[in-house]
PDB file of N, CA and C in Angstrom:
ATOM      1  N   UNK I1072      31.379  77.296  40.099  1.00  0.00           N
ATOM      2  CA  UNK I1072      31.557  75.674  40.566  1.00  0.00           C
ATOM      3  C   UNK I1072      31.640  75.901  39.011  1.00  0.00           C
ATOM      4  N   UNK I1073      32.468  75.046  37.738  1.00  0.00           N
ATOM      5  CA  UNK I1073      33.001  75.098  36.353  1.00  0.00           C
ATOM      6  C   UNK I1073      32.467  73.387  35.949  1.00  0.00           C
ATOM      7  N   UNK I1074      31.397  73.217  35.377  1.00  0.00           N
ATOM      8  CA  UNK I1074      31.658  71.533  35.186  1.00  0.00           C
ATOM      9  C   UNK I1074      32.186  71.452  33.477  1.00  0.00           C
ATOM     10  N   UNK I1075      32.792  70.699  33.247  1.00  0.00           N
ATOM     11  CA  UNK I1075      32.835  70.714  31.936  1.00  0.00           C
ATOM     12  C   UNK I1075      32.718  68.675  31.441  1.00  0.00           C
ATOM     13  N   UNK I1076      31.633  69.291  30.440  1.00  0.00           N
ATOM     14  CA  UNK I1076      30.407  67.657  29.746  1.00  0.00           C
ATOM     15  C   UNK I1076      30.187  68.808  28.710  1.00  0.00           C
ATOM     16  N   UNK I1077      31.051  68.155  27.640  1.00  0.00           N
ATOM     17  CA  UNK I1077      30.573  68.422  25.975  1.00  0.00           C
ATOM     18  C   UNK I1077      29.486  67.296  25.435  1.00  0.00           C
ATOM     19  N   UNK I1078      28.753  66.917  26.122  1.00  0.00           N
ATOM     20  CA  UNK I1078      27.573  65.791  25.768  1.00  0.00           C
ATOM     21  C   UNK I1078      26.773  65.912  26.892  1.00  0.00           C
ATOM     22  N   UNK I1079      26.987  66.644  28.189  1.00  0.00           N
ATOM     23  CA  UNK I1079      26.010  66.690  29.458  1.00  0.00           C
ATOM     24  C   UNK I1079      25.797  66.058  30.106  1.00  0.00           C
ATOM     25  N   UNK I1080      26.543  65.209  30.203  1.00  0.00           N
ATOM     26  CA  UNK I1080      26.968  64.247  31.826  1.00  0.00           C
ATOM     27  C   UNK I1080      25.919  64.301  32.725  1.00  0.00           C
ATOM     28  N   UNK I1081      25.366  63.761  33.024  1.00  0.00           N
ATOM     29  CA  UNK I1081      24.371  63.423  34.381  1.00  0.00           C
ATOM     30  C   UNK I1081      25.144  63.991  35.836  1.00  0.00           C
ATOM     31  N   UNK I1082      26.135  63.021  35.540  1.00  0.00           N
ATOM     32  CA  UNK I1082      26.791  63.804  37.170  1.00  0.00           C
ATOM     33  C   UNK I1082      27.199  65.040  37.303  1.00  0.00           C
ATOM     34  N   UNK I1083      27.755  65.181  35.757  1.00  0.00           N
ATOM     35  CA  UNK I1083      28.396  66.553  35.860  1.00  0.00           C
ATOM     36  C   UNK I1083      27.297  67.607  36.509  1.00  0.00           C
ATOM     37  N   UNK I1084      25.863  67.403  36.023  1.00  0.00           N
ATOM     38  CA  UNK I1084      24.949  68.533  36.064  1.00  0.00           C
ATOM     39  C   UNK I1084      24.269  68.039  37.588  1.00  0.00           C
ATOM     40  N   UNK I1085      24.592  67.008  38.065  1.00  0.00           N
ATOM     41  CA  UNK I1085      24.246  67.037  39.385  1.00  0.00           C
ATOM     42  C   UNK I1085      25.084  67.300  40.113  1.00  0.00           C
ATOM     43  N   UNK I1086      26.404  67.150  39.843  1.00  0.00           N
ATOM     44  CA  UNK I1086      27.442  68.461  40.909  1.00  0.00           C
ATOM     45  C   UNK I1086      26.988  69.798  40.426  1.00  0.00           C
ATOM     46  N   UNK I1087      26.240  70.208  39.777  1.00  0.00           N
ATOM     47  CA  UNK I1087      26.565  71.617  39.395  1.00  0.00           C
ATOM     48  C   UNK I1087      25.208  72.100  40.401  1.00  0.00           C
ATOM     49  N   UNK I1088      23.978  71.624  40.350  1.00  0.00           N
ATOM     50  CA  UNK I1088      23.103  71.119  41.120  1.00  0.00           C
ATOM     51  C   UNK I1088      23.440  71.480  42.661  1.00  0.00           C
ATOM     52  N   UNK I1089      23.955  70.471  43.152  1.00  0.00           N
ATOM     53  CA  UNK I1089      24.594  70.067  44.576  1.00  0.00           C
ATOM     54  C   UNK I1089      25.293  71.893  45.087  1.00  0.00           C
ATOM     55  N   UNK I1090      26.283  72.194  43.574  1.00  0.00           N
ATOM     56  CA  UNK I1090      26.811  73.240  44.170  1.00  0.00           C
ATOM     57  C   UNK I1090      26.082  74.667  44.549  1.00  0.00           C
ATOM     58  N   UNK I1091      25.214  74.830  43.288  1.00  0.00           N
ATOM     59  CA  UNK I1091      24.409  75.975  43.222  1.00  0.00           C
ATOM     60  C   UNK I1091      23.353  75.784  44.496  1.00  0.00           C
ATOM     61  N   UNK I1092      23.126  74.661  45.108  1.00  0.00           N
ATOM     62  CA  UNK I1092      21.924  74.595  46.732  1.00  0.00           C
ATOM     63  C   UNK I1092      23.041  74.877  47.548  1.00  0.00           C
ATOM     64  N   UNK I1093      24.241  75.020  47.331  1.00  0.00           N
ATOM     65  CA  UNK I1093      25.350  75.342  48.561  1.00  0.00           C
ATOM     66  C   UNK I1093      25.456  76.153  48.097  1.00  0.00           C
ATOM     67  N   UNK I1094      25.142  77.109  47.488  1.00  0.00           N
ATOM     68  CA  UNK I1094      25.546  78.644  47.476  1.00  0.00           C
ATOM     69  C   UNK I1094      26.727  79.327  46.445  1.00  0.00           C
ATOM     70  N   UNK I1095      27.083  78.144  45.994  1.00  0.00           N
ATOM     71  CA  UNK I1095      28.422  78.358  44.604  1.00  0.00           C
ATOM     72  C   UNK I1095      27.239  78.869  43.567  1.00  0.00           C
ATOM     73  N   UNK I1096      28.047  80.072  42.452  1.00  0.00           N
ATOM     74  CA  UNK I1096      27.672  79.968  41.408  1.00  0.00           C
ATOM     75  C   UNK I1096      27.649  78.745  40.295  1.00  0.00           C
ATOM     76  N   UNK I1097      27.121  78.226  39.668  1.00  0.00           N
ATOM     77  CA  UNK I1097      28.049  76.799  39.051  1.00  0.00           C
ATOM     78  C   UNK I1097      27.201  77.454  37.305  1.00  0.00           C
ATOM     79  N   UNK I1098      28.256  76.746  36.548  1.00  0.00           N
ATOM     80  CA  UNK I1098      28.251  77.085  35.358  1.00  0.00           C
ATOM     81  C   UNK I1098      28.782  75.635  34.301  1.00  0.00           C
ATOM     82  N   UNK I1099      28.022  75.431  33.608  1.00  0.00           N
ATOM     83  CA  UNK I1099      28.581  74.285  32.566  1.00  0.00           C
ATOM     84  C   UNK I1099      29.297  75.082  31.542  1.00  0.00           C
ATOM     85  N   UNK I1100      30.502  74.063  30.386  1.00  0.00           N
ATOM     86  CA  UNK I1100      31.038  74.629  30.003  1.00  0.00           C
ATOM     87  C   UNK I1100      30.421  73.262  29.111  1.00  0.00           C
ATOM     88  N   UNK I1101      29.719  73.234  28.019  1.00  0.00           N
ATOM     89  CA  UNK I1101      29.383  72.143  27.014  1.00  0.00           C
ATOM     90  C   UNK I1101      29.353  72.810  25.763  1.00  0.00           C
ATOM     91  N   UNK I1102      28.548  72.026  24.941  1.00  0.00           N
ATOM     92  CA  UNK I1102      28.544  71.958  23.097  1.00  0.00           C
ATOM     93  C   UNK I1102      27.594  72.220  22.612  1.00  0.00           C
ATOM     94  N   UNK I1103      26.968  72.025  21.427  1.00  0.00           N
ATOM     95  CA  UNK I1103      26.321  71.731  20.601  1.00  0.00           C
ATOM     96  C   UNK I1103      25.344  70.686  20.916  1.00  0.00           C
ATOM     97  N   UNK I1104      26.310  69.356  21.318  1.00  0.00           N
ATOM     98  CA  UNK I1104      25.520  68.133  21.692  1.00  0.00           C
ATOM     99  C   UNK I1104      25.069  68.298  22.810  1.00  0.00           C
ATOM    100  N   UNK I1105      25.214  69.032  23.613  1.00  0.00           N
ATOM    101  CA  UNK I1105      24.042  69.365  24.452  1.00  0.00           C
ATOM    102  C   UNK I1105      23.422  70.774  24.824  1.00  0.00           C
ATOM    103  N   UNK I1106      23.071  70.570  23.781  1.00  0.00           N
ATOM    104  CA  UNK I1106      22.136  72.452  23.884  1.00  0.00           C
ATOM    105  C   UNK I1106      20.556  71.645  24.667  1.00  0.00           C
ATOM    106  N   UNK I1107      20.340  72.231  26.033  1.00  0.00           N
ATOM    107  CA  UNK I1107      19.398  71.969  26.492  1.00  0.00           C
ATOM    108  C   UNK I1107      19.591  73.767  27.196  1.00  0.00           C
ATOM    109  N   UNK I1108      18.423  73.994  26.784  1.00  0.00           N
ATOM    110  CA  UNK I1108      18.327  75.425  27.551  1.00  0.00           C
ATOM    111  C   UNK I1108      17.598  75.153  29.014  1.00  0.00           C
ATOM    112  N   UNK I1109      16.874  74.559  28.794  1.00  0.00           N
ATOM    113  CA  UNK I1109      15.814  73.910  30.400  1.00  0.00           C
ATOM    114  C   UNK I1109      16.788  73.770  31.428  1.00  0.00           C
ATOM    115  N   UNK I1110      17.809  73.674  31.267  1.00  0.00           N
ATOM    116  CA  UNK I1110      18.673  73.387  32.472  1.00  0.00           C
ATOM    117  C   UNK I1110      18.636  74.474  32.722  1.00  0.00           C
ATOM    118  N   UNK I1111      17.996  75.587  33.790  1.00  0.00           N
ATOM    119  CA  UNK I1111      18.008  76.664  34.402  1.00  0.00           C
ATOM    120  C   UNK I1111      18.366  77.186  35.377  1.00  0.00           C
ATOM    121  N   UNK I1112      18.866  75.315  36.445  1.00  0.00           N
ATOM    122  CA  UNK I1112      19.596  75.341  37.126  1.00  0.00           C
ATOM    123  C   UNK I1112      21.097  75.920  37.589  1.00  0.00           C
ATOM    124  N   UNK I1113      21.523  76.315  36.350  1.00  0.00           N
ATOM    125  CA  UNK I1113      22.885  76.733  36.270  1.00  0.00           C
ATOM    126  C   UNK I1113      23.319  77.503  35.184  1.00  0.00           C
ATOM    127  N   UNK I1114      24.257  78.175  34.466  1.00  0.00           N
ATOM    128  CA  UNK I1114      24.934  79.040  33.396  1.00  0.00           C
ATOM    129  C   UNK I1114      25.435  77.914  32.867  1.00  0.00           C
ATOM    130  N   UNK I1115      25.010  78.185  31.408  1.00  0.00           N
ATOM    131  CA  UNK I1115      25.958  77.717  30.884  1.00  0.00           C
ATOM    132  C   UNK I1115      26.523  78.241  29.700  1.00  0.00           C
ATOM    133  N   UNK I1116      28.328  77.574  28.929  1.00  0.00           N
ATOM    134  CA  UNK I1116      28.700  78.478  28.127  1.00  0.00           C
ATOM    135  C   UNK I1116      28.914  77.738  26.988  1.00  0.00           C
ATOM    136  N   UNK I1117      27.988  77.575  25.303  1.00  0.00           N
ATOM    137  CA  UNK I1117      27.533  76.622  24.851  1.00  0.00           C
ATOM    138  C   UNK I1117      28.585  76.999  24.031  1.00  0.00           C
ATOM    139  N   UNK I1118      29.929  75.614  23.553  1.00  0.00           N
ATOM    140  CA  UNK I1118      30.424  75.900  22.102  1.00  0.00           C
ATOM    141  C   UNK I1118      29.939  75.340  21.240  1.00  0.00           C
ATOM    142  N   UNK I1119      30.396  76.794  19.920  1.00  0.00           N
ATOM    143  CA  UNK I1119      29.271  76.293  19.166  1.00  0.00           C
ATOM    144  C   UNK I1119      29.814  75.456  17.536  1.00  0.00           C
ATOM    145  N   UNK I1120      29.854  74.072  18.213  1.00  0.00           N
ATOM    146  CA  UNK I1120      30.399  72.841  17.584  1.00  0.00           C
ATOM    147  C   UNK I1120      29.527  71.207  17.948  1.00  0.00           C
ATOM    148  N   UNK I1121      29.532  70.742  17.183  1.00  0.00           N
ATOM    149  CA  UNK I1121      29.413  69.230  17.684  1.00  0.00           C
ATOM    150  C   UNK I1121      30.375  68.565  17.824  1.00  0.00           C
ATOM    151  N   UNK I1122      31.410  68.989  17.049  1.00  0.00           N
ATOM    152  CA  UNK I1122      32.993  68.096  17.186  1.00  0.00           C
ATOM    153  C   UNK I1122      33.521  68.422  19.193  1.00  0.00           C
ATOM    154  N   UNK I1123      33.540  67.041  19.789  1.00  0.00           N
ATOM    155  CA  UNK I1123      34.310  67.130  20.925  1.00  0.00           C
ATOM    156  C   UNK I1123      35.288  67.730  20.773  1.00  0.00           C
ATOM    157  N   UNK I1124      36.757  67.012  20.413  1.00  0.00           N
ATOM    158  CA  UNK I1124      38.026  67.790  20.080  1.00  0.00           C
ATOM    159  C   UNK I1124      37.582  69.536  19.881  1.00  0.00           C
ATOM    160  N   UNK I1125      36.720  69.762  19.634  1.00  0.00           N
ATOM    161  CA  UNK I1125      36.750  71.502  18.883  1.00  0.00           C
ATOM    162  C   UNK I1125      36.335  72.542  20.483  1.00  0.00           C
ATOM    163  N   UNK I1126      35.175  71.784  20.831  1.00  0.00           N
ATOM    164  CA  UNK I1126      34.814  71.859  22.193  1.00  0.00           C
ATOM    165  C   UNK I1126      35.879  71.828  22.999  1.00  0.00           C
ATOM    166  N   UNK I1127      36.089  70.629  23.405  1.00  0.00           N
ATOM    167  CA  UNK I1127      37.004  70.676  24.453  1.00  0.00           C
ATOM    168  C   UNK I1127      38.219  71.973  24.223  1.00  0.00           C
ATOM    169  N   UNK I1128      38.817  72.021  23.610  1.00  0.00           N
ATOM    170  CA  UNK I1128      39.654  73.225  22.912  1.00  0.00           C
ATOM    171  C   UNK I1128      39.318  75.090  23.755  1.00  0.00           C
ATOM    172  N   UNK I1129      38.202  74.907  22.842  1.00  0.00           N
ATOM    173  CA  UNK I1129      37.329  75.890  23.687  1.00  0.00           C
ATOM    174  C   UNK I1129      37.038  76.012  25.452  1.00  0.00           C
ATOM    175  N   UNK I1130      36.406  75.316  25.569  1.00  0.00           N
ATOM    176  CA  UNK I1130      36.995  75.180  26.962  1.00  0.00           C
ATOM    177  C   UNK I1130      38.032  75.603  27.562  1.00  0.00           C
ATOM    178  N   UNK I1131      38.888  75.217  27.191  1.00  0.00           N
ATOM    179  CA  UNK I1131      40.546  75.210  27.710  1.00  0.00           C
ATOM    180  C   UNK I1131      40.599  77.102  27.531  1.00  0.00           C
ATOM    181  N   UNK I1132      40.323  77.424  26.622  1.00  0.00           N
ATOM    182  CA  UNK I1132      40.750  78.547  26.468  1.00  0.00           C
ATOM    183  C   UNK I1132      39.819  79.666  27.146  1.00  0.00           C
ATOM    184  N   UNK I1133      38.535  79.066  27.346  1.00  0.00           N
ATOM    185  CA  UNK I1133      37.430  79.996  28.562  1.00  0.00           C
ATOM    186  C   UNK I1133      38.395  79.913  29.782  1.00  0.00           C
ATOM    187  N   UNK I1134      38.706  78.413  30.125  1.00  0.00           N
ATOM    188  CA  UNK I1134      39.496  78.281  31.481  1.00  0.00           C
ATOM    189  C   UNK I1134      40.310  79.596  31.606  1.00  0.00           C
ATOM    190  N   UNK I1135      41.221  79.154  30.553  1.00  0.00           N
ATOM    191  CA  UNK I1135      42.664  80.028  30.712  1.00  0.00           C
ATOM    192  C   UNK I1135      42.043  81.576  31.570  1.00  0.00           C
ATOM    193  N   UNK I1136      41.215  82.228  30.645  1.00  0.00           N
ATOM    194  CA  UNK I1136      40.698  83.511  30.264  1.00  0.00           C
ATOM    195  C   UNK I1136      39.901  83.609  31.676  1.00  0.00           C
ATOM    196  N   UNK I1137      39.004  83.116  32.318  1.00  0.00           N
ATOM    197  CA  UNK I1137      38.344  82.868  33.687  1.00  0.00           C
ATOM    198  C   UNK I1137      39.740  83.061  34.818  1.00  0.00           C
ATOM    199  N   UNK I1138      40.866  82.228  34.567  1.00  0.00           N
ATOM    200  CA  UNK I1138      42.012  82.860  35.134  1.00  0.00           C
ATOM    201  C   UNK I1138      42.881  83.415  35.536  1.00  0.00           C
ATOM    202  N   UNK I1139      42.650  84.082  34.317  1.00  0.00           N
ATOM    203  CA  UNK I1139      43.384  85.447  33.942  1.00  0.00           C
ATOM    204  C   UNK I1139      42.860  85.789  34.381  1.00  0.00           C
ATOM    205  N   UNK I1140      41.226  86.656  34.728  1.00  0.00           N
ATOM    206  CA  UNK I1140      40.641  87.578  35.115  1.00  0.00           C
ATOM    207  C   UNK I1140      40.268  87.395  36.482  1.00  0.00           C
ATOM    208  N   UNK I1141      40.199  86.241  37.065  1.00  0.00           N
ATOM    209  CA  UNK I1141      40.687  86.078  38.427  1.00  0.00           C
ATOM    210  C   UNK I1141      41.664  86.369  38.932  1.00  0.00           C
ATOM    211  N   UNK I1142      42.920  86.417  38.534  1.00  0.00           N
ATOM    212  CA  UNK I1142      43.927  86.961  39.161  1.00  0.00           C
ATOM    213  C   UNK I1142      44.713  88.034  38.762  1.00  0.00           C
ATOM    214  N   UNK I1143      43.669  89.085  37.746  1.00  0.00           N
ATOM    215  CA  UNK I1143      43.681  90.445  37.869  1.00  0.00           C
ATOM    216  C   UNK I1143      43.066  91.086  38.842  1.00  0.00           C
ATOM    217  N   UNK I1144      41.523  90.389  39.301  1.00  0.00           N
ATOM    218  CA  UNK I1144      40.922  91.033  39.274  1.00  0.00           C
ATOM    219  C   UNK I1144      41.601  90.987  41.560  1.00  0.00           C
ATOM    220  N   UNK I1145      42.547  89.657  41.947  1.00  0.00           N
ATOM    221  CA  UNK I1145      42.110  89.745  43.222  1.00  0.00           C
ATOM    222  C   UNK I1145      43.748  89.513  43.328  1.00  0.00           C
ATOM    223  N   UNK I1146      44.880  89.538  42.884  1.00  0.00           N
ATOM    224  CA  UNK I1146      46.251  90.387  42.662  1.00  0.00           C
ATOM    225  C   UNK I1146      46.845  91.393  42.734  1.00  0.00           C
TER     226      UNK I1146
END
């Protein structure tokens, strides 16, 4: 499960925690606006920026790379 939140939305974090508790691997795509390495209950990919638009652009690229690799593995 991938959650996207440049600011570290509480709802997104709770959804990832719930997903992990049900056995899913959980990842948060976030930014320097939300650097909190104490959130060890799920994995984090942190866009190295304080700019929300730049972080969202990077999250989009990460999503495409992830989807491409999943397709290559299963197709």
